[in-house]
Structure formats: C-alpha cells, structure tokens
C-alpha cells in the first residue's frame, strides 16, 4: 500500500508499505477520503503542534472515511473517529473522553493517521455512513463534530447573538450549526473574501473584513449592537483573540477554539476582566459523531459548500501547499 509520511518540516514523502495486520477488536479500513486540517498544517509547517513534536516519520491526517475490508462488516462505509481514549481513567469515566490524558489520536505523536491506503482501527471507533453521505462528506464529519462540541461549550440559547472570528472550515461549519439551533444574529469576522462569501451562504447575517476597519473595537460594538452573547474564536491568532474579547457583551462567553502557532494565547485581560467574561477552551470533540451523522443525513447541515480542492494521494504535498496558501476552504485528498 502507499502511505504518505512527514519526515520533517515540509518534507512529505510517499512510501510503499505492507498492509497492516488487524489486532483484537480491530477492523481493516480501506481509506477513501482525507480532509486536511489546520492542525495537520502545524505538523507540516512546524514539525509539531503545541508540546508534541515530530519524533519519527509520521502519517498525518485525522479527518477521514473509508470502507471496511473483510470480516462480518465487509463493505460497510464508515467515518473514522481519530481519537482513542483509554476508557478506563477517571476523566473518561466522568464523561470527558476528549480530555483523556492517555488518548491516542490519529496523525499525532506516535499514532499514524489517515493519509495511507489502509489502516487497522478499533471497531467501536468506526461509524457506519448512510447512503445519503458520500465518502468526502464522511471525512468532514470530524470537523463538524469539533464545531458541534465548540457550539456546546458556548451554551448557546435560541434567539441569542453570536460572533465567529475566523471562517476557516470549522468556523464555517459552526456558522451552519448556529443557524440550525436558532441563533438570532450571527456575525463573522474573516479577512479572506472567498471565505466571507461562504459564511454568508451558510447563514451569517453580517460579515466583516478586519482589514477594512480602522477601529475594530468600535466596529464590533456597532455590529453586535453592544456585544454578542457568545463569541467563538476560531483562528488562533492574537488579533482574533482580541477581537473575540471586544465582541462579547458584559457577562458574555468567549470560546477559544483556534490553535496558536507558538502555543501561547494572549488576550486583553483588562477588557475581559471588566466585562466579567467566561472563557472556555476547546479540545477536539466529545462523542459528537452520531449527532453529526444524523444532522447531515437529515439535511439539517449541508457540508457541500466546504470542499473546494481535491488531490490524489500521489499529489499529497501539493495538497498541503494548497491548504497552506488558503486559496480555498477545505482541501481533500482522495486515497
């Protein structure tokens, strides 16, 4: 089989490797589609993410779908949950499996991910796809799950106002989710014009180009009519965090989902303190796959707008370059 391994910063190579053998409780999956995520780009451009660094050639990719090969479920199309918590520790038993300190995660650390033709994966982490969801959409269920978990942390109420700072793929999926749950007014802050257009298509009432605003604090005050009930920061930059703080109303809630390049988050503490804001931070998702499958299957959330570029596995390095350039939205690799 072919596997794409990251050897160092920007050094992605395709290798010929044996098809992996399955262990107890596992099934063999033929991978069909892999989405490239912002965290994958951290690995590609920095050789790591947060406090995790590249220690060996790694197969990245954690947004993926495939088909089970062999066994009683042969031929079943599945979305692959990339997170494998221990299921035994106090954190897991308390219902926070996404926070398990011993979690193994596809394409992270020493756990190879989805940019290969086959992988062996625990059967419980393979979610069957209905006929209404194709393979490309199945790969997008992971970022949708993150968006749903982010939404949950926002404690959003029907009729509330919300701001999304950063309209990358997860930010755009969050806009769709906010519209689906009955948020009254959604504003999006995004510097790229094509992503602002996508945000409007997915339900944003107002889209703001931060580069076209002289006084961002004043602009946000006007756009949010005095401040939004909840603000979601999805970009990871210092400017995005500052905008999120300024956009929230006194007593509001700010959810930080973006991953900063240098593993540090800086915010205007005075403004956050004066407003008495509640901050929440996102760690992947928690048991969101069944909900994501149901929402897409029923047509509540449409993922068809998100994928703008597709590449075969043989051109995976070009796919990463395209994703890094942010010329579109979601980049998908067909395996």
Short mmCIF file of C-alpha atoms in Angstrom, two decimals:
data_model
loop_
_atom_site.label_atom_id
_atom_site.label_comp_id
_atom_site.label_asym_id
_atom_site.label_seq_id
_atom_site.Cartn_x
_atom_site.Cartn_y
_atom_site.Cartn_z
CA UNK A 1 0.00 0.00 0.00
CA UNK A 2 1.01 3.66 -0.31
CA UNK A 3 1.46 5.80 2.80
CA UNK A 4 2.42 9.49 2.96
CA UNK A 5 4.86 10.17 5.82
CA UNK A 6 6.04 13.51 7.15
CA UNK A 7 9.81 13.34 7.74
CA UNK A 8 10.36 16.96 8.75
CA UNK A 9 9.09 20.46 8.13
CA UNK A 10 7.64 20.47 4.60
CA UNK A 11 9.18 17.04 3.90
CA UNK A 12 6.30 14.76 2.93
CA UNK A 13 7.11 11.51 1.09
CA UNK A 14 5.05 8.63 -0.26
CA UNK A 15 6.25 5.14 0.71
CA UNK A 16 5.28 1.60 -0.24
CA UNK A 17 4.46 -0.33 2.95
CA UNK A 18 2.75 -3.60 3.95
CA UNK A 19 -0.96 -3.58 4.64
CA UNK A 20 -1.29 -3.51 8.45
CA UNK A 21 -2.44 -6.61 10.31
CA UNK A 22 -5.53 -6.23 12.49
CA UNK A 23 -5.43 -6.87 16.23
CA UNK A 24 -8.13 -7.80 18.70
CA UNK A 25 -11.24 -5.70 18.34
CA UNK A 26 -9.93 -4.03 15.19
CA UNK A 27 -11.11 -3.95 11.59
CA UNK A 28 -9.17 -3.22 8.42
CA UNK A 29 -10.25 0.01 6.72
CA UNK A 30 -9.51 0.96 3.13
CA UNK A 31 -9.22 4.74 3.34
CA UNK A 32 -11.11 6.66 0.65
CA UNK A 33 -11.03 10.37 1.60
CA UNK A 34 -8.95 12.51 3.98
CA UNK A 35 -9.53 16.16 4.84
CA UNK A 36 -6.57 18.38 5.68
CA UNK A 37 -6.99 20.27 8.94
CA UNK A 38 -5.26 23.31 10.39
CA UNK A 39 -3.56 21.07 12.93
CA UNK A 40 -2.15 18.99 10.05
CA UNK A 41 -0.69 22.21 8.70
CA UNK A 42 1.01 22.83 12.06
CA UNK A 43 2.74 19.46 11.67
CA UNK A 44 3.65 20.25 8.05
CA UNK A 45 4.98 23.79 8.64
CA UNK A 46 6.36 23.47 12.18
CA UNK A 47 7.10 19.76 12.67
CA UNK A 48 4.71 19.61 15.61
CA UNK A 49 1.78 21.16 17.38
CA UNK A 50 1.66 22.50 20.91
CA UNK A 51 4.08 20.45 23.00
CA UNK A 52 4.02 17.49 20.59
CA UNK A 53 6.92 17.30 18.13
CA UNK A 54 7.88 15.00 15.29
CA UNK A 55 9.92 12.08 16.65
CA UNK A 56 9.73 9.78 13.60
CA UNK A 57 8.24 9.89 10.09
CA UNK A 58 4.52 10.29 10.78
CA UNK A 59 1.40 9.61 8.70
CA UNK A 60 -0.74 12.67 9.42
CA UNK A 61 -4.44 13.12 8.76
CA UNK A 62 -7.33 12.67 11.20
CA UNK A 63 -10.38 13.63 9.14
CA UNK A 64 -11.15 10.54 7.11
CA UNK A 65 -13.61 7.99 5.84
CA UNK A 66 -13.21 4.56 4.33
CA UNK A 67 -14.63 1.10 3.71
CA UNK A 68 -14.24 -1.94 5.98
CA UNK A 69 -12.31 -4.74 4.28
CA UNK A 70 -13.07 -8.30 5.40
CA UNK A 71 -14.94 -9.64 8.40
CA UNK A 72 -18.68 -9.51 9.16
CA UNK A 73 -18.94 -5.81 8.22
CA UNK A 74 -17.08 -6.15 4.91
CA UNK A 75 -18.04 -3.36 2.51
CA UNK A 76 -19.57 -1.07 5.14
CA UNK A 77 -18.64 2.57 4.54
CA UNK A 78 -17.53 4.32 7.70
CA UNK A 79 -16.36 7.60 9.18
CA UNK A 80 -13.31 7.04 11.38
CA UNK A 81 -13.16 8.58 14.85
CA UNK A 82 -9.47 9.51 15.16
CA UNK A 83 -9.47 9.69 18.98
CA UNK A 84 -8.83 6.54 21.01
CA UNK A 85 -9.17 7.36 24.73
CA UNK A 86 -8.24 4.74 27.30
CA UNK A 87 -11.89 4.45 28.50
CA UNK A 88 -10.62 3.50 31.98
CA UNK A 89 -9.27 6.63 33.66
CA UNK A 90 -11.26 8.97 35.89
CA UNK A 91 -11.51 11.54 33.07
CA UNK A 92 -13.02 9.02 30.64
CA UNK A 93 -15.36 7.58 33.27
CA UNK A 94 -16.53 11.12 34.09
CA UNK A 95 -17.68 11.60 30.51
CA UNK A 96 -14.75 13.65 29.22
CA UNK A 97 -13.20 11.18 26.82
CA UNK A 98 -11.86 14.01 24.65
CA UNK A 99 -9.71 15.07 27.62
CA UNK A 100 -8.24 11.63 28.36
CA UNK A 101 -4.56 12.17 29.28
CA UNK A 102 -3.64 8.85 27.64
CA UNK A 103 -5.60 9.33 24.40
CA UNK A 104 -4.10 8.15 21.13
CA UNK A 105 -5.02 10.34 18.19
CA UNK A 106 -4.61 9.56 14.51
CA UNK A 107 -1.84 11.61 12.89
CA UNK A 108 -0.47 12.85 16.20
CA UNK A 109 2.59 11.85 18.23
CA UNK A 110 3.36 8.18 17.61
CA UNK A 111 -0.06 7.24 16.16
CA UNK A 112 -0.18 7.14 12.35
CA UNK A 113 -3.19 8.77 10.73
CA UNK A 114 -5.25 8.51 7.59
CA UNK A 115 -3.01 9.51 4.67
CA UNK A 116 -2.45 5.89 3.63
CA UNK A 117 -4.43 3.31 1.73
CA UNK A 118 -5.21 1.00 4.67
CA UNK A 119 -5.23 1.12 8.45
CA UNK A 120 -6.32 -1.15 11.29
CA UNK A 121 -8.64 0.62 13.73
CA UNK A 122 -10.87 -0.34 16.69
CA UNK A 123 -14.33 -1.38 15.50
CA UNK A 124 -16.09 0.81 18.08
CA UNK A 125 -14.48 3.92 16.53
CA UNK A 126 -15.85 3.20 13.03
CA UNK A 127 -19.22 4.86 12.42
CA UNK A 128 -21.33 3.46 9.52
CA UNK A 129 -22.38 6.01 6.93
CA UNK A 130 -25.89 6.11 5.43
CA UNK A 131 -26.23 6.19 1.66
CA UNK A 132 -27.02 9.91 1.83
CA UNK A 133 -23.45 10.68 2.96
CA UNK A 134 -20.69 10.14 0.41
CA UNK A 135 -17.05 9.49 1.29
CA UNK A 136 -15.94 13.12 1.01
CA UNK A 137 -18.74 14.23 3.32
CA UNK A 138 -17.91 11.38 5.67
CA UNK A 139 -14.41 12.81 6.07
CA UNK A 140 -15.96 16.17 7.01
CA UNK A 141 -17.87 14.68 9.94
CA UNK A 142 -14.78 15.06 12.15
CA UNK A 143 -14.51 18.86 11.73
CA UNK A 144 -18.31 19.07 12.02
CA UNK A 145 -18.01 17.18 15.31
CA UNK A 146 -15.47 19.75 16.53
CA UNK A 147 -17.84 22.55 15.51
CA UNK A 148 -20.69 20.88 17.43
CA UNK A 149 -18.52 20.46 20.52
CA UNK A 150 -17.50 24.12 20.22
CA UNK A 151 -21.17 25.05 19.98
CA UNK A 152 -21.90 23.04 23.13
CA UNK A 153 -19.19 24.89 25.06
CA UNK A 154 -20.81 28.18 24.06
CA UNK A 155 -24.01 27.34 25.97
CA UNK A 156 -25.95 28.92 23.10
CA UNK A 157 -29.62 29.70 23.65
CA UNK A 158 -32.28 30.10 20.99
CA UNK A 159 -32.59 33.75 19.98
CA UNK A 160 -29.06 34.57 21.17
CA UNK A 161 -26.50 36.62 19.25
CA UNK A 162 -23.14 35.15 18.25
CA UNK A 163 -19.89 36.17 16.61
CA UNK A 164 -17.49 33.78 14.85
CA UNK A 165 -13.94 35.09 14.49
CA UNK A 166 -12.29 33.17 11.66
CA UNK A 167 -14.19 31.46 8.83
CA UNK A 168 -11.96 28.51 8.14
CA UNK A 169 -13.66 25.13 7.64
CA UNK A 170 -14.58 24.61 11.30
CA UNK A 171 -15.65 28.22 11.68
CA UNK A 172 -17.92 27.86 8.65
CA UNK A 173 -19.40 24.63 9.97
CA UNK A 174 -20.02 26.42 13.25
CA UNK A 175 -21.92 29.15 11.39
CA UNK A 176 -24.16 26.47 9.87
CA UNK A 177 -24.69 24.89 13.30
CA UNK A 178 -25.51 28.24 14.90
CA UNK A 179 -28.12 28.90 12.24
CA UNK A 180 -29.57 25.43 12.75
CA UNK A 181 -30.08 25.92 16.51
CA UNK A 182 -31.93 29.20 16.14
CA UNK A 183 -29.36 31.90 16.87
CA UNK A 184 -30.98 35.24 16.06
CA UNK A 185 -27.97 37.16 14.73
CA UNK A 186 -24.64 35.75 13.52
CA UNK A 187 -21.69 37.97 12.66
CA UNK A 188 -18.47 36.63 11.14
CA UNK A 189 -15.04 38.30 11.11
CA UNK A 190 -12.80 36.97 8.34
CA UNK A 191 -10.04 38.61 6.24
CA UNK A 192 -10.41 36.39 3.14
CA UNK A 193 -13.15 37.45 0.73
CA UNK A 194 -13.99 33.96 -0.57
CA UNK A 195 -14.49 32.71 2.99
CA UNK A 196 -16.68 35.68 3.84
CA UNK A 197 -18.86 34.72 0.89
CA UNK A 198 -19.08 31.13 2.14
CA UNK A 199 -20.02 32.40 5.61
CA UNK A 200 -22.88 34.41 4.12
CA UNK A 201 -24.02 31.39 2.10
CA UNK A 202 -24.10 29.28 5.29
CA UNK A 203 -26.23 31.74 7.24
CA UNK A 204 -24.14 34.63 8.58
CA UNK A 205 -26.16 37.84 8.85
CA UNK A 206 -23.12 40.13 8.86
CA UNK A 207 -19.58 39.53 7.58
CA UNK A 208 -16.74 41.87 8.48
CA UNK A 209 -13.35 42.30 6.82
CA UNK A 210 -10.97 43.20 9.69
CA UNK A 211 -8.56 44.76 7.20
CA UNK A 212 -11.17 47.29 6.19
CA UNK A 213 -11.85 48.58 9.72
CA UNK A 214 -9.88 51.38 11.38
CA UNK A 215 -11.26 50.94 14.89
CA UNK A 216 -12.10 47.26 15.38
CA UNK A 217 -13.43 47.70 18.91
CA UNK A 218 -15.88 50.38 17.75
CA UNK A 219 -16.86 48.37 14.68
CA UNK A 220 -17.56 45.27 16.75
CA UNK A 221 -19.63 47.28 19.21
CA UNK A 222 -21.77 48.51 16.32
CA UNK A 223 -22.02 45.14 14.53
CA UNK A 224 -23.03 43.31 17.70
CA UNK A 225 -25.36 46.05 18.98
CA UNK A 226 -23.37 46.41 22.19
CA UNK A 227 -21.83 42.97 22.35
CA UNK A 228 -22.71 39.38 21.46
CA UNK A 229 -23.96 36.81 23.95
CA UNK A 230 -21.29 34.35 22.85
CA UNK A 231 -18.18 34.72 20.70
CA UNK A 232 -16.24 31.88 19.11
CA UNK A 233 -12.56 32.45 18.32
CA UNK A 234 -11.57 30.06 15.52
CA UNK A 235 -8.28 31.42 14.12
CA UNK A 236 -5.65 31.07 16.86
CA UNK A 237 -4.06 34.48 16.30
CA UNK A 238 -3.60 37.23 18.87
CA UNK A 239 -5.73 39.60 16.78
CA UNK A 240 -8.53 37.02 16.65
CA UNK A 241 -8.50 36.54 20.42
CA UNK A 242 -8.56 40.32 20.96
CA UNK A 243 -11.47 40.69 18.55
CA UNK A 244 -13.34 37.94 20.40
CA UNK A 245 -12.90 39.73 23.72
CA UNK A 246 -14.04 43.07 22.29
CA UNK A 247 -17.03 41.48 20.54
CA UNK A 248 -18.52 39.92 23.68
CA UNK A 249 -21.11 41.69 25.82
CA UNK A 250 -20.54 42.20 29.55
CA UNK A 251 -21.21 38.88 31.26
CA UNK A 252 -20.85 37.07 27.92
CA UNK A 253 -19.00 33.92 27.00
CA UNK A 254 -15.93 33.51 24.77
CA UNK A 255 -14.95 30.10 23.40
CA UNK A 256 -11.34 29.72 22.21
CA UNK A 257 -11.02 27.05 19.53
CA UNK A 258 -8.09 28.32 17.42
CA UNK A 259 -4.62 26.83 17.94
CA UNK A 260 -1.86 29.47 18.18
CA UNK A 261 1.39 28.89 16.29
CA UNK A 262 3.64 29.43 19.32
CA UNK A 263 1.44 27.58 21.85
CA UNK A 264 0.64 30.83 23.68
CA UNK A 265 -2.67 32.72 23.85
CA UNK A 266 -2.52 36.46 24.58
CA UNK A 267 -5.66 38.41 25.37
CA UNK A 268 -6.63 41.92 26.55
CA UNK A 269 -7.04 40.97 30.19
CA UNK A 270 -8.39 44.35 31.29
CA UNK A 271 -11.32 44.25 28.88
CA UNK A 272 -12.04 40.59 29.67
CA UNK A 273 -11.97 41.29 33.40
CA UNK A 274 -14.13 44.42 33.22
CA UNK A 275 -16.71 42.53 31.22
CA UNK A 276 -16.60 39.57 33.60
CA UNK A 277 -16.32 37.18 30.66
CA UNK A 278 -16.41 33.42 30.95
CA UNK A 279 -13.74 31.70 28.84
CA UNK A 280 -13.97 28.14 27.57
CA UNK A 281 -11.33 26.25 25.58
CA UNK A 282 -11.97 23.55 23.00
CA UNK A 283 -10.19 20.19 22.97
CA UNK A 284 -11.25 18.30 19.84
CA UNK A 285 -14.76 16.85 20.38
CA UNK A 286 -16.65 14.60 22.77
CA UNK A 287 -18.85 11.81 21.35
CA UNK A 288 -20.18 14.01 18.54
CA UNK A 289 -20.11 11.54 15.63
CA UNK A 290 -23.63 10.09 15.98
CA UNK A 291 -25.09 13.61 16.17
CA UNK A 292 -23.01 14.79 13.20
CA UNK A 293 -24.13 11.81 11.08
CA UNK A 294 -27.79 12.42 11.97
CA UNK A 295 -27.68 16.17 11.24
CA UNK A 296 -26.13 15.66 7.79
CA UNK A 297 -28.32 12.66 6.96
CA UNK A 298 -31.47 14.68 7.72
CA UNK A 299 -30.24 17.69 5.75
CA UNK A 300 -30.10 19.98 8.78
CA UNK A 301 -26.48 20.87 7.99
CA UNK A 302 -25.16 20.89 4.42
CA UNK A 303 -21.43 20.23 4.03
CA UNK A 304 -21.32 20.53 0.24
CA UNK A 305 -20.02 24.13 0.29
CA UNK A 306 -16.88 23.35 2.26
CA UNK A 307 -14.67 21.27 -0.07
CA UNK A 308 -13.01 23.48 -2.69
CA UNK A 309 -9.92 21.47 -3.71
CA UNK A 310 -9.26 17.73 -4.17
CA UNK A 311 -5.99 15.93 -4.85
CA UNK A 312 -4.99 12.27 -5.26
CA UNK A 313 -2.66 10.74 -2.68
CA UNK A 314 0.21 10.87 -5.16
CA UNK A 315 -0.05 14.69 -5.07
CA UNK A 316 -0.37 14.98 -1.30
CA UNK A 317 2.49 17.50 -0.96
CA UNK A 318 0.68 19.76 -3.45
CA UNK A 319 -2.49 19.36 -1.38
CA UNK A 320 -0.68 20.64 1.71
CA UNK A 321 0.77 23.57 -0.21
CA UNK A 322 -2.72 24.48 -1.42
CA UNK A 323 -4.15 24.24 2.10
CA UNK A 324 -1.30 26.36 3.46
CA UNK A 325 -1.98 29.06 0.85
CA UNK A 326 -5.65 29.26 1.97
CA UNK A 327 -6.78 29.88 -1.61
CA UNK A 328 -9.99 27.96 -0.96
CA UNK A 329 -11.53 26.27 2.03
CA UNK A 330 -11.34 22.55 2.79
CA UNK A 331 -8.70 20.56 0.88
CA UNK A 332 -9.45 16.87 0.45
CA UNK A 333 -7.11 14.03 -0.50
CA UNK A 334 -8.69 11.12 -2.40
CA UNK A 335 -6.87 7.92 -1.49
#
